[in-house]
CSV table of C-alpha atoms and ligand atoms in Angstrom, one decimal:
chain,number,residue,atom,x,y,z
A,1335,MET,CA,-7.2,23.1,-9.5
A,1336,LEU,CA,-7.9,19.8,-7.8
A,1337,LYS,CA,-11.2,18.4,-7.9
A,1338,GLN,CA,-13.0,18.5,-4.5
A,1339,TRP,CA,-15.1,15.3,-4.3
A,1340,THR,CA,-18.2,15.0,-2.2
A,1341,TYR,CA,-19.6,11.9,-0.6
A,1342,VAL,CA,-22.6,11.8,-3.0
A,1343,GLU,CA,-20.3,12.0,-6.0
A,1344,VAL,CA,-18.1,9.3,-4.9
A,1345,GLU,CA,-21.0,7.1,-3.8
A,1346,GLN,CA,-22.5,7.6,-7.3
A,1347,ILE,CA,-19.4,6.4,-9.0
A,1348,TYR,CA,-18.9,3.4,-6.6
A,1349,GLN,CA,-22.5,2.1,-6.7
A,1350,GLN,CA,-23.1,2.3,-10.5
A,1351,ALA,CA,-23.5,-0.7,-12.7
A,1352,MET,CA,-20.3,-2.8,-12.6
A,1353,THR,CA,-20.1,-2.6,-16.5
A,1354,GLU,CA,-20.2,1.0,-16.5
A,1355,LEU,CA,-17.8,1.5,-13.4
A,1356,VAL,CA,-15.2,-0.7,-15.0
A,1357,PHE,CA,-15.6,0.8,-18.4
A,1358,GLN,CA,-15.0,4.3,-17.0
A,1359,ALA,CA,-12.1,3.3,-14.9
A,1360,GLN,CA,-10.3,1.4,-17.7
A,1361,SER,CA,-11.1,4.5,-20.2
A,1362,ILE,CA,-9.4,6.8,-17.7
A,1363,HIS,CA,-6.6,4.3,-17.0
A,1364,ARG,CA,-5.7,4.2,-20.7
A,1365,GLN,CA,-5.3,8.0,-20.9
A,1366,HIS,CA,-2.5,7.9,-18.2
A,1367,PHE,CA,-0.8,4.5,-18.5
A,1368,ASN,CA,0.0,1.7,-20.9
A,1369,ASN,CA,-2.9,-0.8,-20.2
A,1370,HIS,CA,-0.7,-3.8,-20.8
A,1371,GLU,CA,1.9,-3.0,-18.2
A,1372,ILE,CA,1.9,-3.9,-14.5
A,1373,GLU,CA,4.6,-2.4,-12.4
A,1374,PRO,CA,6.5,-5.1,-10.1
A,1375,CYS,CA,7.7,-4.1,-6.7
A,1376,VAL,CA,9.3,-6.1,-4.0
A,1377,LEU,CA,8.6,-5.5,-0.2
A,1378,LEU,CA,11.1,-6.7,2.4
A,1379,SER,CA,10.5,-6.7,6.2
A,1380,ILE,CA,13.8,-5.2,7.5
A,1381,LYS,CA,12.6,-5.3,11.1
A,1382,THR,CA,10.0,-7.7,12.2
A,1383,GLY,CA,7.6,-7.9,15.1
A,1384,ALA,CA,7.4,-6.5,18.7
A,1385,CYS,CA,5.7,-3.4,17.4
A,1386,PRO,CA,4.1,-1.2,20.2
A,1387,GLU,CA,1.1,-0.4,18.1
A,1388,ASP,CA,-2.1,-2.4,18.4
A,1389,CYS,CA,-3.4,-2.6,14.7
A,1390,LYS,CA,-5.9,-5.3,15.1
A,1391,TYR,CA,-5.0,-7.0,11.8
A,1392,CYS,CA,-1.3,-7.1,12.2
A,1393,SER,CA,0.9,-10.1,13.0
A,1394,GLN,CA,3.6,-7.9,14.0
A,1395,SER,CA,1.8,-6.0,16.8
A,1396,GLY,CA,3.3,-6.9,20.3
A,1397,HIS,CA,-0.2,-6.8,21.7
A,1398,TYR,CA,-1.2,-10.2,20.1
A,1399,LYS,CA,0.1,-13.8,20.2
A,1400,THR,CA,0.7,-14.9,16.6
A,1401,ALA,CA,3.1,-17.4,15.1
A,1402,LEU,CA,5.4,-14.7,13.9
A,1403,GLU,CA,9.2,-14.8,14.7
A,1404,LYS,CA,10.7,-11.4,15.6
A,1405,GLU,CA,13.8,-10.1,13.9
A,1406,LYS,CA,16.0,-7.1,14.7
A,1407,LEU,CA,16.9,-4.6,12.0
A,1408,LEU,CA,18.6,-6.5,9.3
A,1409,ASP,CA,22.2,-5.4,8.5
A,1410,LYS,CA,22.9,-3.5,5.4
A,1411,GLU,CA,24.5,-6.3,3.5
A,1412,ALA,CA,21.4,-8.7,4.1
A,1413,ILE,CA,19.1,-6.1,2.8
A,1414,LEU,CA,21.4,-5.3,-0.2
A,1415,ASN,CA,21.4,-9.0,-1.1
A,1416,LYS,CA,17.6,-9.0,-1.1
A,1417,ALA,CA,17.5,-5.8,-3.2
A,1418,ARG,CA,19.8,-7.3,-5.8
A,1419,GLU,CA,17.6,-10.5,-5.9
A,1420,ALA,CA,14.6,-8.2,-6.4
A,1421,LYS,CA,16.3,-6.4,-9.2
A,1422,GLU,CA,17.1,-9.7,-10.9
A,1423,SER,CA,13.6,-10.8,-10.6
A,1424,GLY,CA,12.5,-7.7,-12.5
A,1425,ALA,CA,11.4,-5.4,-9.7
A,1426,LYS,CA,11.4,-1.7,-10.4
A,1427,ARG,CA,10.9,-0.6,-6.9
A,1428,PHE,CA,12.3,-2.0,-3.7
A,1429,CYS,CA,10.1,-1.3,-0.5
A,1430,MET,CA,11.4,-1.7,3.0
A,1431,GLY,CA,9.2,-2.0,6.0
A,1432,ALA,CA,10.0,-1.8,9.7
A,1433,ALA,CA,7.6,-2.6,12.6
A,1434,TRP,CA,8.3,0.6,14.6
A,1435,ARG,CA,5.9,3.2,16.1
A,1436,SER,CA,8.5,5.6,14.7
A,1437,PRO,CA,12.0,5.1,13.5
A,1438,PRO,CA,14.5,5.4,16.4
A,1439,GLU,CA,16.6,8.5,16.1
A,1440,LYS,CA,19.9,6.2,16.6
A,1441,GLU,CA,19.1,4.3,13.5
A,1442,MET,CA,18.4,7.3,11.2
A,1443,GLU,CA,21.9,7.5,9.8
A,1444,ASN,CA,22.0,3.7,9.3
A,1445,LEU,CA,18.6,4.0,7.5
A,1446,GLN,CA,19.9,6.8,5.3
A,1447,ASP,CA,23.0,4.7,4.3
A,1448,ILE,CA,20.7,1.6,3.5
A,1449,ILE,CA,18.5,3.9,1.2
A,1450,LYS,CA,21.5,5.3,-0.5
A,1451,SER,CA,22.9,1.8,-1.1
A,1452,VAL,CA,19.6,0.5,-2.5
A,1453,LYS,CA,19.3,3.4,-4.8
A,1454,ALA,CA,22.8,2.9,-6.1
A,1455,LEU,CA,21.7,-0.5,-7.3
A,1456,GLY,CA,19.3,1.4,-9.8
A,1457,LEU,CA,16.1,0.7,-7.8
A,1458,GLU,CA,13.4,3.1,-6.8
A,1459,THR,CA,13.1,3.1,-2.9
A,1460,CYS,CA,10.1,3.2,-0.6
A,1461,VAL,CA,10.1,2.7,3.1
A,1462,THR,CA,7.4,2.3,5.7
A,1463,LEU,CA,8.8,3.1,9.3
A,1464,GLY,CA,5.9,4.3,11.1
A,1465,MET,CA,5.2,7.9,12.2
A,1466,LEU,CA,7.8,10.4,11.2
A,1467,ASN,CA,8.6,14.1,12.4
A,1468,ALA,CA,9.4,16.9,10.0
A,1469,ASN,CA,13.2,16.4,10.5
A,1470,GLN,CA,13.1,12.6,9.9
A,1471,ALA,CA,11.2,13.1,6.7
A,1472,LYS,CA,13.8,15.5,5.6
A,1473,GLN,CA,16.6,13.2,6.5
A,1474,LEU,CA,15.0,10.3,4.4
A,1475,LYS,CA,14.5,12.8,1.5
A,1476,ASP,CA,18.2,13.8,1.7
A,1477,ALA,CA,19.2,10.1,1.5
A,1478,GLY,CA,17.4,10.1,-1.9
A,1479,LEU,CA,14.3,8.1,-0.8
A,1480,ASP,CA,11.7,8.2,-3.6
A,1481,TYR,CA,8.4,7.2,-1.7
A,1482,TYR,CA,7.2,6.9,1.9
A,1483,ASN,CA,4.4,4.6,2.7
A,1484,HIS,CA,2.0,5.5,5.4
A,1485,ASN,CA,-1.6,4.1,5.0
A,1486,LEU,CA,-4.9,5.6,6.2
A,1487,ASP,CA,-5.9,2.1,6.5
A,1488,THR,CA,-9.7,2.8,6.5
A,1489,SER,CA,-12.3,5.6,7.1
A,1490,LYS,CA,-11.8,8.2,9.8
A,1491,ALA,CA,-14.9,6.8,11.5
A,1492,HIS,CA,-14.0,3.2,11.4
A,1493,TYR,CA,-10.3,3.8,12.3
A,1494,PRO,CA,-10.7,3.8,16.2
A,1495,LYS,CA,-12.2,0.2,16.0
A,1496,VAL,CA,-9.0,-0.9,14.3
A,1497,ILE,CA,-6.2,1.1,16.1
A,1498,THR,CA,-6.2,2.8,19.3
A,1499,THR,CA,-2.5,3.4,20.0
A,1500,ARG,CA,-2.2,6.3,17.4
A,1501,THR,CA,-4.9,8.6,16.0
A,1502,TYR,CA,-6.1,9.3,12.5
A,1503,GLN,CA,-4.6,12.8,12.9
A,1504,ASP,CA,-1.2,11.3,13.8
A,1505,ARG,CA,-1.4,9.6,10.3
A,1506,ILE,CA,-2.3,12.8,8.6
A,1507,ASP,CA,0.5,14.7,10.4
A,1508,THR,CA,3.1,12.2,9.1
A,1509,LEU,CA,1.6,12.4,5.6
A,1510,ASN,CA,2.0,16.1,5.8
A,1511,HIS,CA,5.7,15.9,6.9
A,1512,VAL,CA,6.3,13.4,4.0
A,1513,ALA,CA,4.7,15.8,1.4
A,1514,ASN,CA,6.5,18.8,2.9
A,1515,ALA,CA,9.7,17.1,2.7
A,1516,GLY,CA,9.2,16.6,-1.1
A,1517,LEU,CA,8.8,12.8,-0.9
A,1518,LYS,CA,6.3,11.0,-2.9
A,1519,THR,CA,3.4,9.6,-0.9
A,1520,CYS,CA,2.3,5.9,-1.0
A,1521,CYS,CA,-1.0,5.9,1.0
A,1522,GLY,CA,-3.7,3.4,0.7
A,1523,GLY,CA,-5.8,1.0,2.9
A,1524,ILE,CA,-7.0,-2.4,3.8
A,1525,LEU,CA,-10.4,-3.8,2.9
A,1526,GLY,CA,-12.1,-6.5,5.1
A,1527,LEU,CA,-11.5,-4.7,8.5
A,1528,GLY,CA,-15.3,-5.0,9.4
A,1529,GLU,CA,-15.9,-1.8,7.6
A,1530,THR,CA,-19.2,-0.9,5.9
A,1531,LYS,CA,-19.6,0.3,2.3
A,1532,GLU,CA,-20.0,3.9,3.6
A,1533,ASP,CA,-16.6,3.5,5.3
A,1534,ARG,CA,-15.0,2.3,2.0
A,1535,ILE,CA,-16.5,5.3,0.3
A,1536,ASN,CA,-15.4,7.6,3.0
A,1537,PHE,CA,-11.9,6.1,3.0
A,1538,LEU,CA,-11.6,7.1,-0.7
A,1539,LEU,CA,-13.0,10.5,-0.1
A,1540,GLU,CA,-10.6,11.2,2.8
A,1541,LEU,CA,-7.6,10.1,0.7
A,1542,SER,CA,-8.8,12.7,-1.9
A,1543,GLN,CA,-8.8,15.4,0.9
A,1544,LEU,CA,-5.2,14.9,1.8
A,1545,ASP,CA,-3.1,18.1,1.3
A,1546,LYS,CA,-1.1,16.3,-1.3
A,1547,LEU,CA,-2.7,13.5,-3.4
A,1548,PRO,CA,-0.7,10.1,-3.1
A,1549,GLU,CA,1.3,9.1,-6.0
A,1550,SER,CA,0.7,5.4,-5.2
A,1551,ILE,CA,-2.3,3.8,-3.5
A,1552,PRO,CA,-2.0,0.2,-2.1
A,1553,ILE,CA,-5.2,-1.5,-1.9
A,1554,ASN,CA,-4.9,-4.5,0.5
A,1555,ASN,CA,-7.4,-7.3,1.1
A,1556,LEU,CA,-7.1,-8.4,4.7
A,1557,ILE,CA,-5.0,-11.5,5.3
A,1558,ARG,CA,-6.7,-12.9,8.4
A,1559,ILE,CA,-3.9,-13.8,10.8
A,1560,ALA,CA,-4.6,-16.4,13.7
A,1561,GLY,CA,-4.1,-14.7,17.1
A,1562,THR,CA,-5.2,-11.1,15.9
A,1563,PRO,CA,-8.5,-9.7,16.8
A,1564,LEU,CA,-9.4,-9.7,13.0
A,1565,GLY,CA,-8.2,-13.2,12.7
A,1566,ASP,CA,-11.8,-14.5,12.0
A,1567,ALA,CA,-13.2,-11.3,10.4
A,1568,LYS,CA,-15.9,-11.7,7.7
A,1569,VAL,CA,-14.3,-12.1,4.3
A,1570,ILE,CA,-15.1,-9.1,1.9
A,1571,ASP,CA,-17.0,-9.8,-1.2
A,1572,ASN,CA,-14.6,-9.6,-4.2
A,1573,ILE,CA,-16.9,-7.3,-6.1
A,1574,GLU,CA,-16.4,-4.7,-3.3
A,1575,ILE,CA,-12.7,-4.9,-3.8
A,1576,VAL,CA,-13.0,-4.3,-7.6
A,1577,ARG,CA,-15.5,-1.3,-6.8
A,1578,VAL,CA,-12.9,0.4,-4.6
A,1579,ILE,CA,-10.2,-0.1,-7.2
A,1580,ALA,CA,-12.3,1.2,-10.1
A,1581,THR,CA,-13.4,4.2,-8.0
A,1582,ALA,CA,-9.8,4.9,-7.0
A,1583,ARG,CA,-8.7,4.8,-10.5
A,1584,ILE,CA,-11.5,7.3,-11.5
A,1585,MET,CA,-10.6,9.5,-8.5
A,1586,PHE,CA,-6.9,9.3,-8.9
A,1587,PRO,CA,-6.3,9.0,-12.5
A,1588,GLN,CA,-2.4,9.4,-12.2
A,1589,ALA,CA,-1.7,7.3,-9.2
A,1590,MET,CA,-0.2,3.8,-9.4
A,1591,ILE,CA,-2.8,1.6,-7.8
A,1592,ARG,CA,-1.1,-1.4,-6.1
A,1593,LEU,CA,-3.0,-4.6,-5.8
A,1594,SER,CA,-1.2,-5.6,-2.5
A,1595,ALA,CA,-1.8,-8.0,0.4
A,1596,GLY,CA,-4.3,-10.8,-0.1
A,1597,ARG,CA,-3.4,-11.9,-3.6
A,1598,LYS,CA,-2.4,-15.5,-2.8
A,1599,ASN,CA,-5.9,-16.7,-2.6
A,1600,MET,CA,-7.3,-14.5,-5.4
A,1601,SER,CA,-8.2,-16.3,-8.6
A,1602,ASP,CA,-6.8,-15.5,-12.0
A,1603,GLU,CA,-10.3,-14.1,-12.8
A,1604,MET,CA,-10.3,-11.8,-9.9
A,1605,HIS,CA,-6.8,-10.5,-10.8
A,1606,ALA,CA,-8.2,-9.9,-14.3
A,1607,MET,CA,-11.0,-7.9,-12.9
A,1608,CYS,CA,-8.7,-5.8,-10.8
A,1609,PHE,CA,-6.4,-5.0,-13.7
A,1610,MET,CA,-9.5,-4.0,-15.8
A,1611,ALA,CA,-10.5,-1.8,-13.0
A,1612,GLY,CA,-7.3,0.0,-13.1
A,1613,ALA,CA,-4.8,-1.7,-10.7
A,1614,ASN,CA,-1.4,-1.4,-12.3
A,1615,SER,CA,1.1,-2.6,-9.8
A,1616,ILE,CA,1.8,-5.8,-7.8
A,1617,PHE,CA,4.3,-7.0,-5.2
A,1618,LEU,CA,6.5,-9.9,-6.4
A,1619,GLY,CA,7.8,-12.8,-4.4
A,1620,ASP,CA,6.6,-15.4,-2.0
A,1621,LYS,CA,6.4,-13.0,0.9
A,1622,LEU,CA,4.8,-9.7,1.5
A,1623,LEU,CA,6.4,-8.3,4.8
A,1624,THR,CA,5.5,-11.4,6.9
A,1625,ALA,CA,2.5,-12.6,5.0
A,1626,GLU,CA,2.4,-15.2,2.1
A,1627,ASN,CA,2.3,-13.7,-1.3
A,1628,ALA,CA,1.3,-15.0,-4.7
A,1629,GLY,CA,4.9,-16.0,-5.7
A,1630,ASP,CA,6.9,-15.1,-9.0
A,1631,ASN,CA,6.0,-18.4,-10.7
A,1632,ARG,CA,2.4,-17.9,-10.4
A,1633,ASP,CA,2.7,-14.3,-11.5
A,1634,GLN,CA,4.7,-15.1,-14.5
A,1635,LEU,CA,2.0,-17.6,-15.5
A,1636,LEU,CA,-0.8,-15.2,-14.7
A,1637,MET,CA,0.8,-12.4,-16.8
A,1638,ALA,CA,1.3,-14.7,-19.8
A,1639,LYS,CA,-2.4,-15.9,-19.5
A,1640,LEU,CA,-3.7,-12.3,-19.4
A,1641,GLY,CA,-1.3,-11.1,-22.1
A,1642,LEU,CA,0.1,-8.4,-19.7
A,1643,SER,CA,3.7,-7.6,-19.0
A,1644,LEU,CA,5.7,-6.8,-15.9
A,1645,GLU,CA,7.4,-3.5,-16.6
A,1646,THR,CA,11.2,-4.1,-16.1
A,1647,ALA,CA,13.5,-2.1,-14.0
B,865,LIG,S1,0.6,-2.4,10.9
B,865,LIG,FE1,2.7,-1.4,11.4
B,865,LIG,S2,2.3,0.0,13.0
B,865,LIG,FE2,0.6,-1.5,13.1
B,865,LIG,S3,1.3,-3.1,14.5
B,865,LIG,FE3,1.7,-3.7,12.4
B,865,LIG,S4,3.9,-3.1,12.1
B,865,LIG,FE4,3.0,-1.9,13.9
């Protein structure tokens, strides 16, 4: 029987002394994972920009003027070349993102073919294509897809201040279709969207109340994009990020916790804190969808310095 968390319980974990919080998180982490291993993934934008949604943090939204160059859906060969490169760089999972409200029906067959072909390279697959209906979720499962990414982003209360073109319930509906189709769920959030500490606690609580717990939880640190409404948002304190990661590790002991966007400007010490708190996956490469990422060279040096290893495919 799954534990039903209360706000007070989550708050008590989140707020406790940092030494105790990280100790608890690391102790739980070691019961379920090899604490020396970090899972490497690669994320490619397969269709970029001109998105009809109005997510206030996103360079790809058609509602804002950003420096982003739009790109139509890449063809299969271009995607497979990137997937091969990802495999050579040591990635275990290849994630593909498209800036759509929902995947167009006319592209479903093509998307199924792309997923099958990436899987045939021996990579796990994850896609993020926007909202899905039940049939689309099943089609992706039939193609062999492993994970579907759809984030809650933030707390239910803060959500309407960040996105107005689709509701929090729309997100839950897609997550339910994903779970019902038998796909694994990748679902997390973004920190630094102007949310309060209570929002961060509620976000974790609401994640634990999904019908099916996510197998993968990306925690993103907002990359402030010029031209978006959150382009000059107040930078979140690093300690809050570590608290979210550690609390997530304690609440979701078996999930992969992905330290996702916002690593480029994170110090080595901050990376070390996040890994001690239970983060155990990163995205490799110089780009994360359309934003700058840490880069393989830096990650290799970082892993060597911390005595950690990237799990190989
Ligand atoms: S986050 Fe996704 S859905 Fe929102 S605007 Fe960006 S691409 Fe579109």
